[in-house]
C-alpha positions as semicolon CSV with decimal commas, in nm:
position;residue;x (nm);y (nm);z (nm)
1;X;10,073;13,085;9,765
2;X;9,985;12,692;9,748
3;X;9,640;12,619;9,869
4;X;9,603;12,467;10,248
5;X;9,482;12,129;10,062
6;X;9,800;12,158;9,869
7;X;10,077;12,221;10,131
8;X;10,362;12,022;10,176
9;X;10,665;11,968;10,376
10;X;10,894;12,061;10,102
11;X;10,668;12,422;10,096
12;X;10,668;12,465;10,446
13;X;11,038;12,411;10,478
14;X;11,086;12,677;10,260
15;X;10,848;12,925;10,382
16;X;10,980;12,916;10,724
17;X;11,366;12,917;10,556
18;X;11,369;13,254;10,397
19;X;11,242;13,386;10,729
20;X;11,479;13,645;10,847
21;X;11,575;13,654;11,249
22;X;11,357;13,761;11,403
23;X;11,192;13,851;11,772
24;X;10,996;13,516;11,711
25;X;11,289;13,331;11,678
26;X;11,450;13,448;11,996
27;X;11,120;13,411;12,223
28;X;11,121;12,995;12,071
29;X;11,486;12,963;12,171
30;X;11,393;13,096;12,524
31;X;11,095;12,991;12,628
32;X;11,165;12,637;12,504
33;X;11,504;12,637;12,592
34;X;11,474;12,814;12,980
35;X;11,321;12,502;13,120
36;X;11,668;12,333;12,947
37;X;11,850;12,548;13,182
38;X;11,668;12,392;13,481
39;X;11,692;12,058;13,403
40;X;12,068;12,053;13,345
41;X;12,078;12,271;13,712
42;X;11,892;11,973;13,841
43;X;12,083;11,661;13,744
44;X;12,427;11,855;13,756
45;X;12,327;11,917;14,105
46;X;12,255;11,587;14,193
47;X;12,631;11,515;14,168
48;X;12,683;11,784;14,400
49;X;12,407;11,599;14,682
50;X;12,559;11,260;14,617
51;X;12,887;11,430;14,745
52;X;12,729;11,548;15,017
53;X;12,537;11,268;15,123
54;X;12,868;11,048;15,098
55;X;12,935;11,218;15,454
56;X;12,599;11,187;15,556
57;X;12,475;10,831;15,444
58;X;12,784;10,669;15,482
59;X;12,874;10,509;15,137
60;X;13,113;10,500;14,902
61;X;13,240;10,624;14,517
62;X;13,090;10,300;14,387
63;X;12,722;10,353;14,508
64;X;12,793;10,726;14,406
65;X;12,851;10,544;14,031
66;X;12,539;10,281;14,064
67;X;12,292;10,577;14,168
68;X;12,364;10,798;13,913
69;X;12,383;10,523;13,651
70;X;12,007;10,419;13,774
71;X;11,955;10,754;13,695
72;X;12,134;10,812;13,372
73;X;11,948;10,417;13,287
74;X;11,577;10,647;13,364
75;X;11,740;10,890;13,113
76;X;11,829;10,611;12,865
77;X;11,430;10,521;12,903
78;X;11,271;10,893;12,893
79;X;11,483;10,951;12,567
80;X;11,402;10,637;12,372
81;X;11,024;10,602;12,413
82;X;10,935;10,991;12,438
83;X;11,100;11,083;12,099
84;X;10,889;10,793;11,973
85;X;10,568;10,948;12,127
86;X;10,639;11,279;12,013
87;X;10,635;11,172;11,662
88;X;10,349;11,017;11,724
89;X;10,132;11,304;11,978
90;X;10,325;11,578;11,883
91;X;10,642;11,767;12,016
92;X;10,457;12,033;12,215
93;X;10,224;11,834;12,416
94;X;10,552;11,596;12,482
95;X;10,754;11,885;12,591
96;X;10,525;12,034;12,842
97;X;10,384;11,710;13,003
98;X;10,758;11,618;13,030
99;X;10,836;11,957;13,220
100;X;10,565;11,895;13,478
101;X;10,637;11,531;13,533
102;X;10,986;11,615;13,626
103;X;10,948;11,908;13,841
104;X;10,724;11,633;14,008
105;X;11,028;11,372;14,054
106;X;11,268;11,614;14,098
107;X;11,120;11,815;14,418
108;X;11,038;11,421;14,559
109;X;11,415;11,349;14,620
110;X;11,429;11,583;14,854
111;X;11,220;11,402;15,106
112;X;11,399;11,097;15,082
113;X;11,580;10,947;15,395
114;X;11,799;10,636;15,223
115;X;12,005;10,578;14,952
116;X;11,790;10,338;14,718
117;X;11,447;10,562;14,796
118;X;11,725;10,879;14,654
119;X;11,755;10,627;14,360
120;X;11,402;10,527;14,293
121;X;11,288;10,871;14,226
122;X;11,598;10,969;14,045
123;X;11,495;10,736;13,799
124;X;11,197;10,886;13,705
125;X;11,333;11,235;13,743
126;X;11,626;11,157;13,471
127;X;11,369;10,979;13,301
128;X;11,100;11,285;13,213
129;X;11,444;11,508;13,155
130;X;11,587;11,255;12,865
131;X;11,218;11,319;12,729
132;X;11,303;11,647;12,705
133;X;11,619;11,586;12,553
134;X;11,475;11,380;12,250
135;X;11,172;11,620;12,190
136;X;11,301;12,005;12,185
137;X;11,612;12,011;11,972
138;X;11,387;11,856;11,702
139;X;11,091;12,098;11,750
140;X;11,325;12,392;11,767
141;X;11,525;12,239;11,447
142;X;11,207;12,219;11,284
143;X;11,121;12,595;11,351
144;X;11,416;12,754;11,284
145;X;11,546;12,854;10,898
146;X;11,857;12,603;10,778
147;X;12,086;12,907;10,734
148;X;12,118;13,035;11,140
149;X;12,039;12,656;11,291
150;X;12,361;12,582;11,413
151;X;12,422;12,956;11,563
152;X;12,063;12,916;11,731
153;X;12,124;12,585;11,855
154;X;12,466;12,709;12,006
155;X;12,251;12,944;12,151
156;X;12,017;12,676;12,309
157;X;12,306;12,478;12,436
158;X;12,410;12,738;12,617
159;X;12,103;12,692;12,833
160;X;12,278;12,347;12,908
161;X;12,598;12,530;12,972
162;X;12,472;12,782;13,250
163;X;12,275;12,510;13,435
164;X;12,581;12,306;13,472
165;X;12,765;12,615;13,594
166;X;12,503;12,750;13,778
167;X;12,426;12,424;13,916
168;X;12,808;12,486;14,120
169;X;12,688;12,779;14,236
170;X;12,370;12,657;14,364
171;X;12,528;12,435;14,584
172;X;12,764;12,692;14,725
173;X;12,501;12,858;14,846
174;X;12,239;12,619;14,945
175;X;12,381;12,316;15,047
176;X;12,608;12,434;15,330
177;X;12,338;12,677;15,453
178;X;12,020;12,522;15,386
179;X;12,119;12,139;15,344
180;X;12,124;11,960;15,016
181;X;11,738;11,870;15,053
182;X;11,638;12,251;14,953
183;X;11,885;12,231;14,676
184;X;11,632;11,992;14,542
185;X;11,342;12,136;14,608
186;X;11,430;12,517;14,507
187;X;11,475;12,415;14,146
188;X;11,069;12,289;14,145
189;X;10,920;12,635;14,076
190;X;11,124;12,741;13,811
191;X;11,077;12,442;13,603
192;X;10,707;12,449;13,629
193;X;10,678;12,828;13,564
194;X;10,880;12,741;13,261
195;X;10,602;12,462;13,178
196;X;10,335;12,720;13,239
197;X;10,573;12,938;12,940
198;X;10,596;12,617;12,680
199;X;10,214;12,633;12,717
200;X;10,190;12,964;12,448
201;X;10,411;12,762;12,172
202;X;10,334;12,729;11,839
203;X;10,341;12,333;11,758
204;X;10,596;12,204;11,513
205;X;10,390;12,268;11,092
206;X;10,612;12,015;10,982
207;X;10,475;11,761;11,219
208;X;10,107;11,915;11,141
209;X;10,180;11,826;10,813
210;X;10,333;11,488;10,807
211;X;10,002;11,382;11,042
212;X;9,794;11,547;10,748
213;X;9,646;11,849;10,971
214;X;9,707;12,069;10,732
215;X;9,479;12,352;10,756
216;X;9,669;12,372;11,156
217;X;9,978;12,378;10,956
218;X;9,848;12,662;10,727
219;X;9,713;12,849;11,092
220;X;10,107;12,821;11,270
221;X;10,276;12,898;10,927
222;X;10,089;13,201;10,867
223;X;10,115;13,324;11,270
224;X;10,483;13,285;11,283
225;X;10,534;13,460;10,939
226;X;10,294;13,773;11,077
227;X;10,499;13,756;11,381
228;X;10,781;13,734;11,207
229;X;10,704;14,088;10,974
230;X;10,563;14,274;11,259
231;X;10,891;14,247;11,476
232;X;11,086;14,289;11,152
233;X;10,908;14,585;11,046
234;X;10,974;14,469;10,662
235;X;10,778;14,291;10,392
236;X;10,869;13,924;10,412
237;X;11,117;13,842;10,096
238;X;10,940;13,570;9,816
239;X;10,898;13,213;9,894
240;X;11,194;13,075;9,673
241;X;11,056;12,677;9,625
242;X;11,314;12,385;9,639
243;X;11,286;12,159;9,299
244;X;11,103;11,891;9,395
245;X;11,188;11,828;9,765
246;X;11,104;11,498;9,934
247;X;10,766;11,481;10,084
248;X;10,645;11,299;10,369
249;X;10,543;10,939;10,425
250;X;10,179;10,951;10,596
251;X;10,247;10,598;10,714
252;X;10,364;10,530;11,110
253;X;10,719;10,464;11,097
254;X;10,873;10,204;11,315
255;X;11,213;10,218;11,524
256;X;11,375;9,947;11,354
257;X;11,407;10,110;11,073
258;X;11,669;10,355;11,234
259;X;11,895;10,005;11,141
260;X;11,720;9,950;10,776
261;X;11,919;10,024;10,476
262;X;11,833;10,384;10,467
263;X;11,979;10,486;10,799
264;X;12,216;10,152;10,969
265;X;12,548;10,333;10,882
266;X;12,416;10,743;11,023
267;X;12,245;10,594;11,268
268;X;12,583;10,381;11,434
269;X;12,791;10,678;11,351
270;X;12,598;10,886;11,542
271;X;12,519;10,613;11,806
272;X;12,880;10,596;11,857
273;X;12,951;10,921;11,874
274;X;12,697;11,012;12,131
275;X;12,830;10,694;12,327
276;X;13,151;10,889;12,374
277;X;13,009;11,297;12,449
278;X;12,772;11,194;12,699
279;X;12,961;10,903;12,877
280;X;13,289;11,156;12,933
281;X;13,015;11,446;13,004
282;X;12,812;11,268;13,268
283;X;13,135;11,133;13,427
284;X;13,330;11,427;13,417
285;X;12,925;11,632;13,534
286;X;12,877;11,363;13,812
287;X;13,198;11,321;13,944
288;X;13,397;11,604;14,000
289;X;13,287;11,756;14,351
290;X;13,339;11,359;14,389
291;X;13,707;11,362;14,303
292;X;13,838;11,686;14,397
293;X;13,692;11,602;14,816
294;X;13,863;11,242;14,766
295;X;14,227;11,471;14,691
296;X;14,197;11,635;14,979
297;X;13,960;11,966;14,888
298;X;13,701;12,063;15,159
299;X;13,341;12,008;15,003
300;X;13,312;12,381;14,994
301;X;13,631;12,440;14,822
302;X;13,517;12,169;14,600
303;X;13,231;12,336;14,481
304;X;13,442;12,676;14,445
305;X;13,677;12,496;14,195
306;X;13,355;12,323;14,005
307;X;13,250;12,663;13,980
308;X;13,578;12,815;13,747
309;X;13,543;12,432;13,592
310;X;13,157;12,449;13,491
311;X;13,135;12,827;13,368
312;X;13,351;12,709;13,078
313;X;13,069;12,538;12,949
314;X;12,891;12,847;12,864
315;X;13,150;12,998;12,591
316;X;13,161;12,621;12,459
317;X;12,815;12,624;12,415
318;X;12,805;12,961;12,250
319;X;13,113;12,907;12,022
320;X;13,002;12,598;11,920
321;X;12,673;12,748;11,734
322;X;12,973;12,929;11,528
323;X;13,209;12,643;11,512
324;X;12,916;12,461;11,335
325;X;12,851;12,660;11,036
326;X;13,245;12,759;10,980
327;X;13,395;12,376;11,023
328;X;13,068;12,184;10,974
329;X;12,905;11,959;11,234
330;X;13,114;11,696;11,130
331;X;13,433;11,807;11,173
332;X;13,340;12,008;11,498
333;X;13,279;11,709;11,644
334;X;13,631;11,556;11,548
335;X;13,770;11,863;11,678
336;X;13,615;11,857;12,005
337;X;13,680;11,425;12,080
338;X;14,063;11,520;12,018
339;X;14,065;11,788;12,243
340;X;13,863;11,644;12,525
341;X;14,135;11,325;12,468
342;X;14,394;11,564;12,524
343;X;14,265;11,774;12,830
344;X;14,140;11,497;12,979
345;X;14,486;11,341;13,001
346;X;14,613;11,646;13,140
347;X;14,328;11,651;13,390
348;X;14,426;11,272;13,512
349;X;14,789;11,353;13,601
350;X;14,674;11,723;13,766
351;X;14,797;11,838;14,078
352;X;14,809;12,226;14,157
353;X;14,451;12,340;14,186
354;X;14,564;12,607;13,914
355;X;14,668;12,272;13,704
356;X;14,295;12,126;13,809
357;X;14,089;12,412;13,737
358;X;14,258;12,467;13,395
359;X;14,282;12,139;13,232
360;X;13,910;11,986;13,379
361;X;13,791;12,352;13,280
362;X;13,930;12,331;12,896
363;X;13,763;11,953;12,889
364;X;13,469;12,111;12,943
365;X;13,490;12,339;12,703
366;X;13,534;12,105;12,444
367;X;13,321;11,861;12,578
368;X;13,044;12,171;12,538
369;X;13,126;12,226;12,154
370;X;13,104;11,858;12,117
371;X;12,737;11,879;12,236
372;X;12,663;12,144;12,023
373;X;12,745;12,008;11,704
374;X;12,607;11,668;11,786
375;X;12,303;11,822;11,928
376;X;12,283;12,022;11,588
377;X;12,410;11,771;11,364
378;X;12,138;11,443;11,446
379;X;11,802;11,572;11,384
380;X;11,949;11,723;11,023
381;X;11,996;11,353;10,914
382;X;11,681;11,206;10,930
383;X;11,307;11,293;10,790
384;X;10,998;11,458;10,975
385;X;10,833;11,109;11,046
386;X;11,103;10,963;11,236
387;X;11,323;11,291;11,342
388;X;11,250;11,284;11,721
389;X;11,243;10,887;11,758
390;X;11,616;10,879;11,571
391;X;11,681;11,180;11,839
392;X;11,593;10,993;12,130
393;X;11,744;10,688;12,093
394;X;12,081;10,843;11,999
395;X;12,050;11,043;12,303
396;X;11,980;10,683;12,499
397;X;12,280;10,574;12,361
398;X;12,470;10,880;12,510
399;X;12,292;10,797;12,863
400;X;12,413;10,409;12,737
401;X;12,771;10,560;12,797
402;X;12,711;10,729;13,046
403;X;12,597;10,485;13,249
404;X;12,881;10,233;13,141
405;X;13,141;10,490;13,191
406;X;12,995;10,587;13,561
407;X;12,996;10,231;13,641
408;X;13,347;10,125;13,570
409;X;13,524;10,433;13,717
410;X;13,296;10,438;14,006
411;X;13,418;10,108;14,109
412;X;13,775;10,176;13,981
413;X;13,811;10,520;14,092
414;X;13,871;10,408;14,475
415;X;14,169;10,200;14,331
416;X;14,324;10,423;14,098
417;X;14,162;10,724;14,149
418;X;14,116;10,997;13,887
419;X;14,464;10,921;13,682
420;X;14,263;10,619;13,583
421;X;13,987;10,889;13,415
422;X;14,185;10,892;13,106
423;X;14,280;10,569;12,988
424;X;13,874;10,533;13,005
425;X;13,809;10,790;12,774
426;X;14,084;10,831;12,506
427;X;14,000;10,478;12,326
428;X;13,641;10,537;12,338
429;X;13,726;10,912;12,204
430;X;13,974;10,754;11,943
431;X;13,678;10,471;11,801
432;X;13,387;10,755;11,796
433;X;13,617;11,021;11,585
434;X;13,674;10,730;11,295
435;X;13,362;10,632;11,277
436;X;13,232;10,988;11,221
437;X;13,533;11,096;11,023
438;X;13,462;10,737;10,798
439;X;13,050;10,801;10,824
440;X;12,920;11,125;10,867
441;X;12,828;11,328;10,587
442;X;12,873;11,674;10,566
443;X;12,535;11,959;10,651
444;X;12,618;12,306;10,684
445;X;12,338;12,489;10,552
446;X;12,116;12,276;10,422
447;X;11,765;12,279;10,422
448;X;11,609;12,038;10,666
449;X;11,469;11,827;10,433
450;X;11,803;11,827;10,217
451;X;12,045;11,710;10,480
């Protein structure tokens, strides 16, 4: 064993790589990824309020699109400057001031009386959740051995997948009963007990490292690997060392280099390709209850069918961590733009509730594995010292299409309605899937610091 003064990235990488799974490895996923689950409850609730308030406020789909893209635009914020910080402070004191702050937000909306007030702090709430969407996929990609990432991040997205179905669910029960004010506020507690649960996490030895703290490297690395053996039962197998693998840059490394020679053509491949996922997610997420009251559906049986719809998420999630290491990231990803094209057509030219639930339920299924691989796929294509920046400002470029996409068919949707949803998405679709089929390189099971 290398000498604390001696350790590098390249040694740590493989130290924590021939790990075996482990109960350390599942406690990471869910205490880090728990709070996931209430964030995506939160904001996929929000579309479920907006519907409600519609009645209650007196506006329209448009202002429906505008508020939730001056949310998704706080998102677009949190995501680009918090991956930056967390480079820069660390990933675990960014994920669990993050938490807090938007359990803060969150609970605020909920004493709101108008429409722009409801906007103001849904800002800031989507702003503190895109921070935690740039900082924990890379601190649980950079804990996690190269050989079960992409199951384990399935695993994580699932998280994602029951908050957007339970988030249906939560509205069914609280909204006609208790008003759509306690559906904000109910969701507080759990996010800050899962703050007060981040607060017993290892921090990221790979970041340690690349800020030269290495004996706190040394301290994590050798806690998780006696965690590891004593849940295992088993002598931990020999460090097997990788010939000469890169090491880190100790110098601060700036944004713009995301578009320097090293990373332009990853870095617009997967800028386009989260432009598409997250601008068909957060439409399809936001507007839904939206659509199926403006057919005709009572807001309750609204939220019944967004129930059937949103629990598909879940097996997408899950299946996706699969999909990942059988097809590769890559070509998950092209799999899951041509299905969402296709379902999503079907979905516009729906009828029959049975046709409804169906074809907006096997969208989001797709639309799920798409997140997974992406979600999987961007922090294995750049270094330690600029991971979680290149993280967060892909992910602003998701909320980038989300909040163009919510714009346009918010104002459109009154005309057209929801038949319009699919001549919206299929070019952008179309443009994202050969740019990544032209651009992205191939991953599956690679070392971190390979890829």
């Amino acid at each position: 064993m290398a000498q604390t003064e001696q350790l590098t990235l390249a040694e740590a990488s493989d130290r924590l790589d021939r790990l075996p799974a482990s109960r350390f490895h599942a406690k990471i996923l869910i205490v880090a990824a728990l709070s996931l689950l209430f964030d995506t409850l939160d904001t996929a609730v929000t579309g479920f309020v907006l519907a409600s308030l519609r009645t209650v406020w007196h506006f329209d789909a448009k202002t429906i699109g505008v508020v939730s893209a001056i949310g998704l635009s706080g998102y677009l914020v949190g995501s680009a400057i918090c991956g930056f910080v967390a480079d820069h402070l660390g990933r675990k004191k960014t994920i669990l001031f993050t938490l807090i702050l938007y359990s803060v937000f969150s609970a605020s909306r909920g004493l709101t009386h108008t429409v722009g007030v409801f906007a103001f702090f849904n800002f800031f709430t989507w702003f503190f959740v895109g921070a935690e969407s740039s900082t924990v996929p890379p601190y649980l990609a950079e804990l996690w051995p190269s050989r079960i990432r992409g199951k384990l991040v399935g695993w994580m997205m699932a998280f994602f997948g029951a908050g957007i179905a339970l988030s249906s669910v939560w509205a069914l029960l609280i909204i006609p009963t208790l008003g759509w004010r306690w559906a904000l506020f109910l969701t507080a507690p759990f996010a800050l007990i899962g703050g007060v649960m981040r607060s017993v996490l290892p921090e990221s030895p790979r970041w340690l490292i690349r800020v030269g703290r290495l004996a706190d490297a040394e301290a994590v690395l050798r806690r998780v690997e006696d965690e590891v053996a004593k849940s295992t039962g088993r002598v931990l197998p020999p460090v097997a060392p990788s010939p000469g693998g890169p090491q880190v840059s100790p110098r601060r490394v700036h944004p713009r280099e995301l578009l320097g020679t090293a990373y332009r053509s990853l870095t617009l491949m997967l800028w386009a390709a989260w432009f598409a996922e997250y601008g068909v997610l957060y439409t399809y997420q936001i507007f839904l209850p939206t659509i199926l009251s403006a057919e005709g559906h009572s807001i309750v049986n609204s939220f019944r069918y967004s129930v059937v719809i949103y629990s598909a998420a879940i097996p997408g999630y899950v299946l996706g961590g699969y999909v990942v290491e059988w097809l590769d990231r890559k070509y998950t990803i092209l799999l899951s733009f041509a299905s969402v094209a296709a379902f999503g057509t079907l979905f516009g030219h729906s009828q029959s509730p049975a046709q409804i639930m169906t074809f907006a339920g096997s969208t989001v299924f797709f639309l799920s594995l798409g997140s997974t691989a992406i979600y999987t796929y961007t922090p294995e294509l750049y270094p330690t010292e600029i991971r979680a920046t290149a993280m967060g400002i892909a992910s602003a470029w998701g909320r980038v299409g989300a909040v163009t996409m919510l714009l346009v068919f918010g104002h459109l949707f009154a005309i057209h309605g929801k038949s319009l949803f699919f001549l919206i998405i299929d070019p952008i679709l179309i443009t994202a899937s050969i740019v990544v089929l032209c651009v992205g390189p191939p991953t599956r099971g690679k070392p971190l610091q390979e890829a």
